[in-house]
């Protein structure tokens, strides 16, 4: 079987025993508006040989691989041609590469597309100069992956493990769009309400060149902010506000629509899901730190947002993939689903890029209680034993309360005794470690389960002249930023 792309299409000649008729494959725009790259606008078609028996024979090669992967049934070919969206090209390449007894030749355009997906690291997309020294190697690869998909008008899921910097990879992509010029449209970032101000802060930190508009406040204020969108590079809003402000987005065009914590749209029947799908954008991306490949319903919802129609309708998806994989552990269904989704998901784990990350060092420092604090602790231990003996076996709350009291005494006796005039060995050791680290130029994240302990720590840090910020559940969102 020979396979050549002509005018962004391809020509197939059947293998021996099948009618020697050429095929042409069209790669054209996706189903969603404003999503096609100019380079693939030329029209072409997949032409079936008129011999229906030959068509059925060709499409039955290797367990109906072409039919299952590309949905090229005989019914679709009965009129002599069928059209394939551009986003089918990576899957077509993958499917044909796995065929036994089929050889195919690819034209320059298709060969370039194939290389783009198989060798993203070697692409010519260079991160913005201001971020060259900021991005780690795997983050530069993520940037190139985003640019590659964008170049073909496709979407994808950046599913890196938590803490690997998905935000800065997206910001580098958005900055590159601005620097290349010719794009008057803003890009929209939709995220949980708790992350809206964080996006604005990260934008200011890494890409201050971008004009970022944060959509917040009451309805009247948000309507005023909408008037600034055309002059913005980035618009940031929450899922809830996007749903409420439906009328503000009706006639607004965006270049990219990017969902952070995209698992928020895992249920395709919710208003939240429907609201993001109504956004008019040229390309769409999703960010998530959760392994979406383990949640097939969530995977379908995200892909139906990214590239509508790419995966089959949900009921068909459940029958072909979710049920066989979840209930029957069908390895073939897993392979075919990976064939569909693999080119459009980028997921790196911390273990994979560990050499690029500073090694984690864990030191346990044991602190001996001072005399008065130790006496109080031992007295509390005696009292705890008496309470535990008297408690019923099923009384778990008593056990929990006793252990919690002992922990509080170890942290600082003032957590249980307001009139305590002694010291706290653990608090003293903590302040000593913090001041030493600050003097060495380090920044510290200090955690305590007890909010009252945070107050005691803050007081001692003030006395030591160490600047600090306390973040807890009661901290207002504007203050967190």
Tab-separated table of N, CA and C in Angstrom, residues 17-162:
chain	number	residue	atom	x	y	z
A	17	UNK	N	-3.932	-8.194	-4.101
A	17	UNK	CA	-5.199	-8.874	-3.848
A	17	UNK	C	-6.348	-7.913	-3.672
A	18	UNK	N	-6.045	-6.615	-3.587
A	18	UNK	CA	-7.092	-5.606	-3.462
A	18	UNK	C	-7.014	-4.719	-4.696
A	19	UNK	N	-8.139	-4.241	-5.168
A	19	UNK	CA	-8.194	-3.436	-6.387
A	19	UNK	C	-7.141	-2.334	-6.361
A	20	UNK	N	-6.421	-2.171	-7.434
A	20	UNK	CA	-5.321	-1.219	-7.492
A	20	UNK	C	-5.846	0.174	-7.806
A	21	UNK	N	-6.633	0.694	-6.909
A	21	UNK	CA	-7.210	2.027	-7.080
A	21	UNK	C	-6.613	2.973	-6.042
A	22	UNK	N	-6.369	4.227	-6.419
A	22	UNK	CA	-5.766	5.177	-5.477
A	22	UNK	C	-6.786	5.682	-4.461
A	23	UNK	N	-6.278	6.101	-3.326
A	23	UNK	CA	-7.085	6.761	-2.298
A	23	UNK	C	-6.501	8.150	-2.062
A	24	UNK	N	-7.333	9.076	-1.757
A	24	UNK	CA	-6.859	10.395	-1.333
A	24	UNK	C	-7.438	10.709	0.040
A	25	UNK	N	-6.597	11.211	0.929
A	25	UNK	CA	-7.043	11.535	2.282
A	25	UNK	C	-7.040	13.035	2.474
A	26	UNK	N	-8.158	13.547	2.862
A	26	UNK	CA	-8.281	14.980	3.148
A	26	UNK	C	-7.945	15.246	4.600
A	27	UNK	N	-7.088	16.199	4.823
A	27	UNK	CA	-6.886	16.707	6.178
A	27	UNK	C	-7.355	18.150	6.161
A	28	UNK	N	-8.469	18.407	6.795
A	28	UNK	CA	-8.994	19.765	6.759
A	28	UNK	C	-9.439	20.187	8.148
A	29	UNK	N	-10.166	21.275	8.221
A	29	UNK	CA	-10.441	21.903	9.508
A	29	UNK	C	-11.233	21.002	10.450
A	30	UNK	N	-11.059	21.294	11.768
A	30	UNK	CA	-11.794	20.598	12.802
A	30	UNK	C	-13.245	21.052	12.781
A	31	UNK	N	-14.058	20.374	13.564
A	31	UNK	CA	-15.475	20.694	13.579
A	31	UNK	C	-15.774	22.033	14.230
A	32	UNK	N	-14.880	22.478	15.123
A	32	UNK	CA	-15.183	23.724	15.832
A	32	UNK	C	-14.715	24.924	15.014
A	33	UNK	N	-15.350	26.070	15.156
A	33	UNK	CA	-15.007	27.241	14.349
A	33	UNK	C	-13.649	27.816	14.720
A	34	UNK	N	-13.014	28.455	13.750
A	34	UNK	CA	-11.778	29.192	13.952
A	34	UNK	C	-10.658	28.311	14.481
A	35	UNK	N	-10.650	27.028	14.077
A	35	UNK	CA	-9.663	26.128	14.654
A	35	UNK	C	-8.705	25.540	13.627
A	36	UNK	N	-8.712	26.065	12.403
A	36	UNK	CA	-7.897	25.424	11.369
A	36	UNK	C	-6.702	26.304	11.007
A	37	UNK	N	-5.568	25.661	10.802
A	37	UNK	CA	-4.378	26.379	10.369
A	37	UNK	C	-4.448	26.622	8.867
A	38	UNK	N	-3.913	27.748	8.427
A	38	UNK	CA	-3.981	28.079	6.990
A	38	UNK	C	-3.268	27.029	6.136
A	39	UNK	N	-2.239	26.409	6.690
A	39	UNK	CA	-1.441	25.496	5.878
A	39	UNK	C	-2.187	24.230	5.496
A	40	UNK	N	-3.325	23.951	6.104
A	40	UNK	CA	-4.045	22.727	5.793
A	40	UNK	C	-5.429	23.034	5.238
A	41	UNK	N	-5.585	24.199	4.655
A	41	UNK	CA	-6.898	24.603	4.168
A	41	UNK	C	-7.241	23.975	2.812
A	42	UNK	N	-6.241	23.407	2.102
A	42	UNK	CA	-6.507	22.800	0.792
A	42	UNK	C	-7.388	21.573	0.939
A	43	UNK	N	-8.259	21.353	-0.030
A	43	UNK	CA	-9.228	20.258	0.043
A	43	UNK	C	-8.703	19.018	-0.682
A	44	UNK	N	-9.039	17.853	-0.173
A	44	UNK	CA	-8.712	16.579	-0.792
A	44	UNK	C	-9.688	15.569	-0.251
A	45	UNK	N	-9.719	14.379	-0.778
A	45	UNK	CA	-10.709	13.405	-0.350
A	45	UNK	C	-10.107	12.012	-0.294
A	46	UNK	N	-10.695	11.182	0.536
A	46	UNK	CA	-10.357	9.771	0.554
A	46	UNK	C	-11.320	9.065	-0.395
A	47	UNK	N	-10.794	8.582	-1.502
A	47	UNK	CA	-11.631	7.957	-2.521
A	47	UNK	C	-11.556	6.440	-2.387
A	48	UNK	N	-12.698	5.807	-2.261
A	48	UNK	CA	-12.733	4.344	-2.158
A	48	UNK	C	-12.795	3.736	-3.547
A	49	UNK	N	-12.185	2.582	-3.736
A	49	UNK	CA	-12.372	1.891	-5.017
A	49	UNK	C	-13.836	1.521	-5.176
A	50	UNK	N	-14.311	1.488	-6.382
A	50	UNK	CA	-15.730	1.228	-6.597
A	50	UNK	C	-16.106	-0.211	-6.264
A	51	UNK	N	-15.119	-1.079	-6.222
A	51	UNK	CA	-15.380	-2.468	-5.857
A	51	UNK	C	-15.602	-2.522	-4.354
A	52	UNK	N	-16.840	-2.632	-3.941
A	52	UNK	CA	-17.143	-2.633	-2.509
A	52	UNK	C	-16.478	-3.790	-1.770
A	53	UNK	N	-16.338	-4.965	-2.472
A	53	UNK	CA	-15.687	-6.105	-1.825
A	53	UNK	C	-14.250	-5.748	-1.464
A	54	UNK	N	-13.570	-5.042	-2.386
A	54	UNK	CA	-12.185	-4.646	-2.120
A	54	UNK	C	-12.121	-3.658	-0.962
A	55	UNK	N	-13.106	-2.757	-0.929
A	55	UNK	CA	-13.140	-1.804	0.164
A	55	UNK	C	-13.270	-2.522	1.500
A	56	UNK	N	-14.190	-3.476	1.556
A	56	UNK	CA	-14.391	-4.200	2.809
A	56	UNK	C	-13.129	-4.976	3.190
A	57	UNK	N	-12.443	-5.519	2.148
A	57	UNK	CA	-11.236	-6.289	2.433
A	57	UNK	C	-10.150	-5.380	2.996
A	58	UNK	N	-9.989	-4.217	2.397
A	58	UNK	CA	-8.976	-3.278	2.877
A	58	UNK	C	-9.266	-2.858	4.304
A	59	UNK	N	-10.534	-2.554	4.583
A	59	UNK	CA	-10.888	-2.046	5.897
A	59	UNK	C	-10.930	-3.130	6.959
A	60	UNK	N	-10.778	-4.374	6.559
A	60	UNK	CA	-10.781	-5.453	7.544
A	60	UNK	C	-9.365	-5.856	7.932
A	61	UNK	N	-8.365	-5.203	7.370
A	61	UNK	CA	-6.982	-5.542	7.682
A	61	UNK	C	-6.719	-5.339	9.176
A	62	UNK	N	-6.076	-6.322	9.805
A	62	UNK	CA	-5.656	-6.259	11.193
A	62	UNK	C	-6.799	-5.868	12.113
A	63	UNK	N	-7.797	-6.694	12.137
A	63	UNK	CA	-8.924	-6.550	13.059
A	63	UNK	C	-9.632	-5.208	12.896
A	64	UNK	N	-9.877	-4.862	11.630
A	64	UNK	CA	-10.607	-3.604	11.346
A	64	UNK	C	-9.918	-2.389	11.940
A	65	UNK	N	-8.579	-2.383	11.934
A	65	UNK	CA	-7.861	-1.295	12.605
A	65	UNK	C	-8.209	0.077	12.033
A	66	UNK	N	-8.240	0.172	10.691
A	66	UNK	CA	-8.555	1.467	10.103
A	66	UNK	C	-9.986	1.876	10.423
A	67	UNK	N	-10.894	0.924	10.398
A	67	UNK	CA	-12.289	1.220	10.691
A	67	UNK	C	-12.445	1.664	12.145
A	68	UNK	N	-11.826	0.902	13.078
A	68	UNK	CA	-11.961	1.231	14.495
A	68	UNK	C	-11.293	2.554	14.835
A	69	UNK	N	-10.129	2.782	14.244
A	69	UNK	CA	-9.363	3.964	14.602
A	69	UNK	C	-9.881	5.222	13.940
A	70	UNK	N	-10.205	5.121	12.655
A	70	UNK	CA	-10.596	6.310	11.898
A	70	UNK	C	-12.079	6.352	11.557
A	71	UNK	N	-12.809	5.311	11.951
A	71	UNK	CA	-14.241	5.231	11.684
A	71	UNK	C	-14.531	5.367	10.187
A	72	UNK	N	-13.727	4.674	9.387
A	72	UNK	CA	-13.916	4.697	7.933
A	72	UNK	C	-14.717	3.459	7.525
A	73	UNK	N	-15.974	3.459	7.817
A	73	UNK	CA	-16.822	2.322	7.477
A	73	UNK	C	-17.157	2.342	5.989
A	74	UNK	N	-17.596	1.169	5.504
A	74	UNK	CA	-17.995	1.088	4.105
A	74	UNK	C	-19.129	2.028	3.783
A	75	UNK	N	-20.013	2.262	4.760
A	75	UNK	CA	-21.143	3.168	4.530
A	75	UNK	C	-20.656	4.577	4.223
A	76	UNK	N	-19.589	4.975	4.909
A	76	UNK	CA	-19.072	6.322	4.669
A	76	UNK	C	-18.382	6.436	3.320
A	77	UNK	N	-17.931	5.292	2.799
A	77	UNK	CA	-17.203	5.317	1.540
A	77	UNK	C	-18.064	4.999	0.333
A	78	UNK	N	-19.353	4.682	0.541
A	78	UNK	CA	-20.191	4.195	-0.552
A	78	UNK	C	-20.378	5.233	-1.647
A	79	UNK	N	-20.257	6.531	-1.283
A	79	UNK	CA	-20.414	7.566	-2.306
A	79	UNK	C	-19.105	7.844	-3.039
A	80	UNK	N	-18.055	7.089	-2.714
A	80	UNK	CA	-16.793	7.250	-3.430
A	80	UNK	C	-15.779	8.116	-2.727
A	81	UNK	N	-16.141	8.718	-1.585
A	81	UNK	CA	-15.154	9.521	-0.865
A	81	UNK	C	-15.596	9.731	0.579
A	82	UNK	N	-14.617	10.072	1.414
A	82	UNK	CA	-14.886	10.435	2.804
A	82	UNK	C	-13.840	11.454	3.222
A	83	UNK	N	-14.205	12.351	4.127
A	83	UNK	CA	-13.301	13.412	4.571
A	83	UNK	C	-12.834	13.145	5.998
A	84	UNK	N	-11.537	13.390	6.245
A	84	UNK	CA	-10.974	13.233	7.584
A	84	UNK	C	-10.568	14.595	8.126
A	85	UNK	N	-10.970	14.926	9.364
A	85	UNK	CA	-10.480	16.165	9.981
A	85	UNK	C	-8.977	16.085	10.201
A	86	UNK	N	-8.335	17.228	10.298
A	86	UNK	CA	-6.887	17.268	10.495
A	86	UNK	C	-6.475	16.521	11.750
A	87	UNK	N	-7.281	16.594	12.803
A	87	UNK	CA	-6.851	15.955	14.044
A	87	UNK	C	-6.791	14.433	13.940
A	88	UNK	N	-7.277	13.848	12.823
A	88	UNK	CA	-7.143	12.407	12.614
A	88	UNK	C	-5.755	12.036	12.082
A	89	UNK	N	-4.988	13.007	11.623
A	89	UNK	CA	-3.708	12.707	10.976
A	89	UNK	C	-2.747	11.947	11.887
A	90	UNK	N	-2.515	12.369	13.148
A	90	UNK	CA	-1.593	11.591	14.002
A	90	UNK	C	-2.072	10.166	14.217
A	91	UNK	N	-3.400	9.975	14.367
A	91	UNK	CA	-3.933	8.636	14.572
A	91	UNK	C	-3.788	7.805	13.305
A	92	UNK	N	-3.993	8.421	12.130
A	92	UNK	CA	-3.806	7.724	10.864
A	92	UNK	C	-2.377	7.242	10.719
A	93	UNK	N	-1.438	8.102	11.057
A	93	UNK	CA	-0.024	7.740	10.977
A	93	UNK	C	0.280	6.568	11.901
A	94	UNK	N	-0.261	6.629	13.109
A	94	UNK	CA	-0.046	5.578	14.105
A	94	UNK	C	-0.689	4.257	13.640
A	95	UNK	N	-1.907	4.358	13.125
A	95	UNK	CA	-2.622	3.146	12.717
A	95	UNK	C	-1.924	2.455	11.550
A	96	UNK	N	-1.536	3.231	10.532
A	96	UNK	CA	-0.899	2.637	9.367
A	96	UNK	C	0.488	2.096	9.690
A	97	UNK	N	1.184	2.754	10.628
A	97	UNK	CA	2.511	2.291	11.014
A	97	UNK	C	2.451	0.922	11.666
A	98	UNK	N	1.299	0.599	12.275
A	98	UNK	CA	1.162	-0.675	12.954
A	98	UNK	C	0.613	-1.781	12.094
A	99	UNK	N	0.368	-1.506	10.811
A	99	UNK	CA	-0.211	-2.514	9.918
A	99	UNK	C	0.878	-3.451	9.390
A	100	UNK	N	0.599	-4.733	9.398
A	100	UNK	CA	1.507	-5.718	8.816
A	100	UNK	C	1.193	-5.871	7.327
A	101	UNK	N	2.224	-5.872	6.493
A	101	UNK	CA	2.028	-6.094	5.064
A	101	UNK	C	1.634	-4.844	4.308
A	102	UNK	N	1.666	-3.693	4.962
A	102	UNK	CA	1.320	-2.440	4.286
A	102	UNK	C	2.528	-1.517	4.334
A	103	UNK	N	2.894	-1.006	3.176
A	103	UNK	CA	3.948	0.016	3.156
A	103	UNK	C	3.309	1.306	2.655
A	104	UNK	N	3.797	2.409	3.134
A	104	UNK	CA	3.210	3.672	2.693
A	104	UNK	C	4.278	4.745	2.643
A	105	UNK	N	4.129	5.607	1.670
A	105	UNK	CA	5.018	6.746	1.506
A	105	UNK	C	4.249	8.011	1.838
A	106	UNK	N	4.906	8.918	2.527
A	106	UNK	CA	4.243	10.136	2.967
A	106	UNK	C	4.845	11.345	2.270
A	107	UNK	N	4.003	12.289	1.897
A	107	UNK	CA	4.534	13.490	1.280
A	107	UNK	C	5.159	14.372	2.346
A	108	UNK	N	5.783	15.474	1.922
A	108	UNK	CA	6.535	16.320	2.848
A	108	UNK	C	5.662	16.879	3.963
A	109	UNK	N	4.436	17.293	3.618
A	109	UNK	CA	3.555	17.905	4.623
A	109	UNK	C	3.190	16.896	5.711
A	110	UNK	N	2.830	15.676	5.291
A	110	UNK	CA	2.446	14.671	6.279
A	110	UNK	C	3.659	14.194	7.070
A	111	UNK	N	4.794	14.105	6.396
A	111	UNK	CA	6.019	13.698	7.074
A	111	UNK	C	6.407	14.732	8.131
A	112	UNK	N	6.216	16.010	7.801
A	112	UNK	CA	6.517	17.075	8.757
A	112	UNK	C	5.579	17.000	9.952
A	113	UNK	N	4.298	16.736	9.699
A	113	UNK	CA	3.344	16.609	10.797
A	113	UNK	C	3.713	15.434	11.699
A	114	UNK	N	4.091	14.324	11.083
A	114	UNK	CA	4.473	13.145	11.862
A	114	UNK	C	5.687	13.432	12.724
A	115	UNK	N	6.689	14.077	12.155
A	115	UNK	CA	7.890	14.421	12.919
A	115	UNK	C	7.561	15.366	14.063
A	116	UNK	N	6.627	16.271	13.801
A	116	UNK	CA	6.273	17.247	14.831
A	116	UNK	C	5.743	16.570	16.084
A	117	UNK	N	4.976	15.506	15.909
A	117	UNK	CA	4.405	14.813	17.057
A	117	UNK	C	5.362	13.803	17.679
A	118	UNK	N	6.242	13.233	16.855
A	118	UNK	CA	7.162	12.215	17.378
A	118	UNK	C	8.439	12.817	17.945
A	119	UNK	N	8.776	14.032	17.568
A	119	UNK	CA	10.034	14.641	18.028
A	119	UNK	C	9.795	16.084	18.445
A	120	UNK	N	8.891	16.252	19.402
A	120	UNK	CA	8.567	17.593	19.872
A	120	UNK	C	9.812	18.290	20.424
A	121	UNK	N	10.679	17.514	21.096
A	121	UNK	CA	11.865	18.099	21.712
A	121	UNK	C	12.774	18.756	20.687
A	122	UNK	N	12.710	18.281	19.444
A	122	UNK	CA	13.600	18.799	18.401
A	122	UNK	C	12.937	19.876	17.548
A	123	UNK	N	11.751	20.326	17.930
A	123	UNK	CA	11.060	21.337	17.132
A	123	UNK	C	11.824	22.653	17.185
A	124	UNK	N	11.532	23.506	16.238
A	124	UNK	CA	12.267	24.772	16.118
A	124	UNK	C	11.650	25.885	16.960
A	125	UNK	N	10.595	25.588	17.705
A	125	UNK	CA	9.985	26.617	18.538
A	125	UNK	C	10.907	26.964	19.711
A	126	UNK	N	11.305	28.209	19.767
A	126	UNK	CA	12.216	28.674	20.814
A	126	UNK	C	11.445	29.484	21.848
A	127	UNK	N	11.592	29.187	23.134
A	127	UNK	CA	10.891	29.944	24.166
A	127	UNK	C	11.286	31.416	24.132
A	128	UNK	N	10.427	32.301	24.613
A	128	UNK	CA	10.760	33.725	24.667
A	128	UNK	C	12.083	33.967	25.388
A	129	UNK	N	12.838	34.962	24.936
A	129	UNK	CA	14.168	35.225	25.490
A	129	UNK	C	14.128	35.469	26.994
A	130	UNK	N	13.078	36.134	27.475
A	130	UNK	CA	13.001	36.472	28.901
A	130	UNK	C	12.819	35.243	29.779
A	131	UNK	N	12.444	34.104	29.170
A	131	UNK	CA	12.204	32.896	29.956
A	131	UNK	C	13.198	31.779	29.639
A	132	UNK	N	14.184	32.070	28.796
A	132	UNK	CA	15.146	31.049	28.399
A	132	UNK	C	15.841	30.424	29.607
A	133	UNK	N	16.221	31.257	30.582
A	133	UNK	CA	16.944	30.760	31.752
A	133	UNK	C	16.016	30.362	32.889
A	134	UNK	N	14.740	30.650	32.731
A	134	UNK	CA	13.768	30.326	33.779
A	134	UNK	C	13.239	28.900	33.611
A	135	UNK	N	12.955	28.524	32.368
A	135	UNK	CA	12.354	27.225	32.095
A	135	UNK	C	13.382	26.105	32.208
A	136	UNK	N	12.993	25.036	32.868
A	136	UNK	CA	13.807	23.831	32.884
A	136	UNK	C	13.634	23.112	31.544
A	137	UNK	N	14.482	22.120	31.299
A	137	UNK	CA	14.455	21.452	30.003
A	137	UNK	C	13.081	20.844	29.717
A	138	UNK	N	12.498	20.142	30.687
A	138	UNK	CA	11.213	19.502	30.438
A	138	UNK	C	10.109	20.543	30.252
A	139	UNK	N	10.279	21.725	30.852
A	139	UNK	CA	9.309	22.798	30.656
A	139	UNK	C	9.445	23.403	29.260
A	140	UNK	N	10.660	23.474	28.749
A	140	UNK	CA	10.839	23.926	27.364
A	140	UNK	C	10.205	22.929	26.398
A	141	UNK	N	10.321	21.637	26.716
A	141	UNK	CA	9.660	20.621	25.888
A	141	UNK	C	8.148	20.793	25.933
A	142	UNK	N	7.608	21.105	27.113
A	142	UNK	CA	6.172	21.348	27.235
A	142	UNK	C	5.736	22.550	26.431
A	143	UNK	N	6.556	23.601	26.455
A	143	UNK	CA	6.277	24.795	25.651
A	143	UNK	C	6.230	24.439	24.167
A	144	UNK	N	7.194	23.647	23.699
A	144	UNK	CA	7.236	23.266	22.282
A	144	UNK	C	6.034	22.396	21.919
A	145	UNK	N	5.615	21.548	22.840
A	145	UNK	CA	4.445	20.709	22.593
A	145	UNK	C	3.202	21.569	22.406
A	146	UNK	N	3.034	22.579	23.259
A	146	UNK	CA	1.900	23.493	23.125
A	146	UNK	C	1.951	24.235	21.793
A	147	UNK	N	3.136	24.708	21.422
A	147	UNK	CA	3.267	25.440	20.170
A	147	UNK	C	3.006	24.526	18.965
A	148	UNK	N	3.438	23.266	19.067
A	148	UNK	CA	3.222	22.324	17.964
A	148	UNK	C	1.735	22.096	17.737
A	149	UNK	N	1.000	21.810	18.804
A	149	UNK	CA	-0.441	21.617	18.673
A	149	UNK	C	-1.107	22.882	18.156
A	150	UNK	N	-0.698	24.016	18.675
A	150	UNK	CA	-1.263	25.291	18.241
A	150	UNK	C	-1.018	25.509	16.746
A	151	UNK	N	0.166	25.126	16.290
A	151	UNK	CA	0.502	25.323	14.880
A	151	UNK	C	-0.410	24.565	13.938
A	152	UNK	N	-0.978	23.447	14.414
A	152	UNK	CA	-1.891	22.661	13.597
A	152	UNK	C	-3.355	22.892	13.977
A	153	UNK	N	-3.597	23.863	14.842
A	153	UNK	CA	-4.966	24.162	15.237
A	153	UNK	C	-5.599	23.085	16.082
A	154	UNK	N	-4.783	22.320	16.805
A	154	UNK	CA	-5.302	21.233	17.636
A	154	UNK	C	-5.199	21.594	19.117
A	155	UNK	N	-5.918	20.831	19.944
A	155	UNK	CA	-5.861	21.029	21.377
A	155	UNK	C	-5.198	19.857	22.062
A	156	UNK	N	-4.965	19.981	23.373
A	156	UNK	CA	-4.324	18.895	24.096
A	156	UNK	C	-4.415	19.096	25.596
A	157	UNK	N	-4.028	18.056	26.329
A	157	UNK	CA	-4.053	18.071	27.793
A	157	UNK	C	-2.625	18.066	28.306
A	158	UNK	N	-2.225	19.126	28.989
A	158	UNK	CA	-0.938	19.159	29.684
A	158	UNK	C	-1.196	18.619	31.084
A	159	UNK	N	-0.795	17.370	31.300
A	159	UNK	CA	-1.174	16.655	32.522
A	159	UNK	C	0.032	16.342	33.399
A	160	UNK	N	1.007	17.238	33.425
A	160	UNK	CA	2.187	17.033	34.266
A	160	UNK	C	1.803	16.849	35.726
A	161	UNK	N	2.638	16.101	36.427
A	161	UNK	CA	2.451	15.899	37.853
A	161	UNK	C	2.425	17.248	38.574
A	162	UNK	N	1.732	17.297	39.689
A	162	UNK	CA	1.638	18.538	40.461
A	162	UNK	C	3.034	19.002	40.859
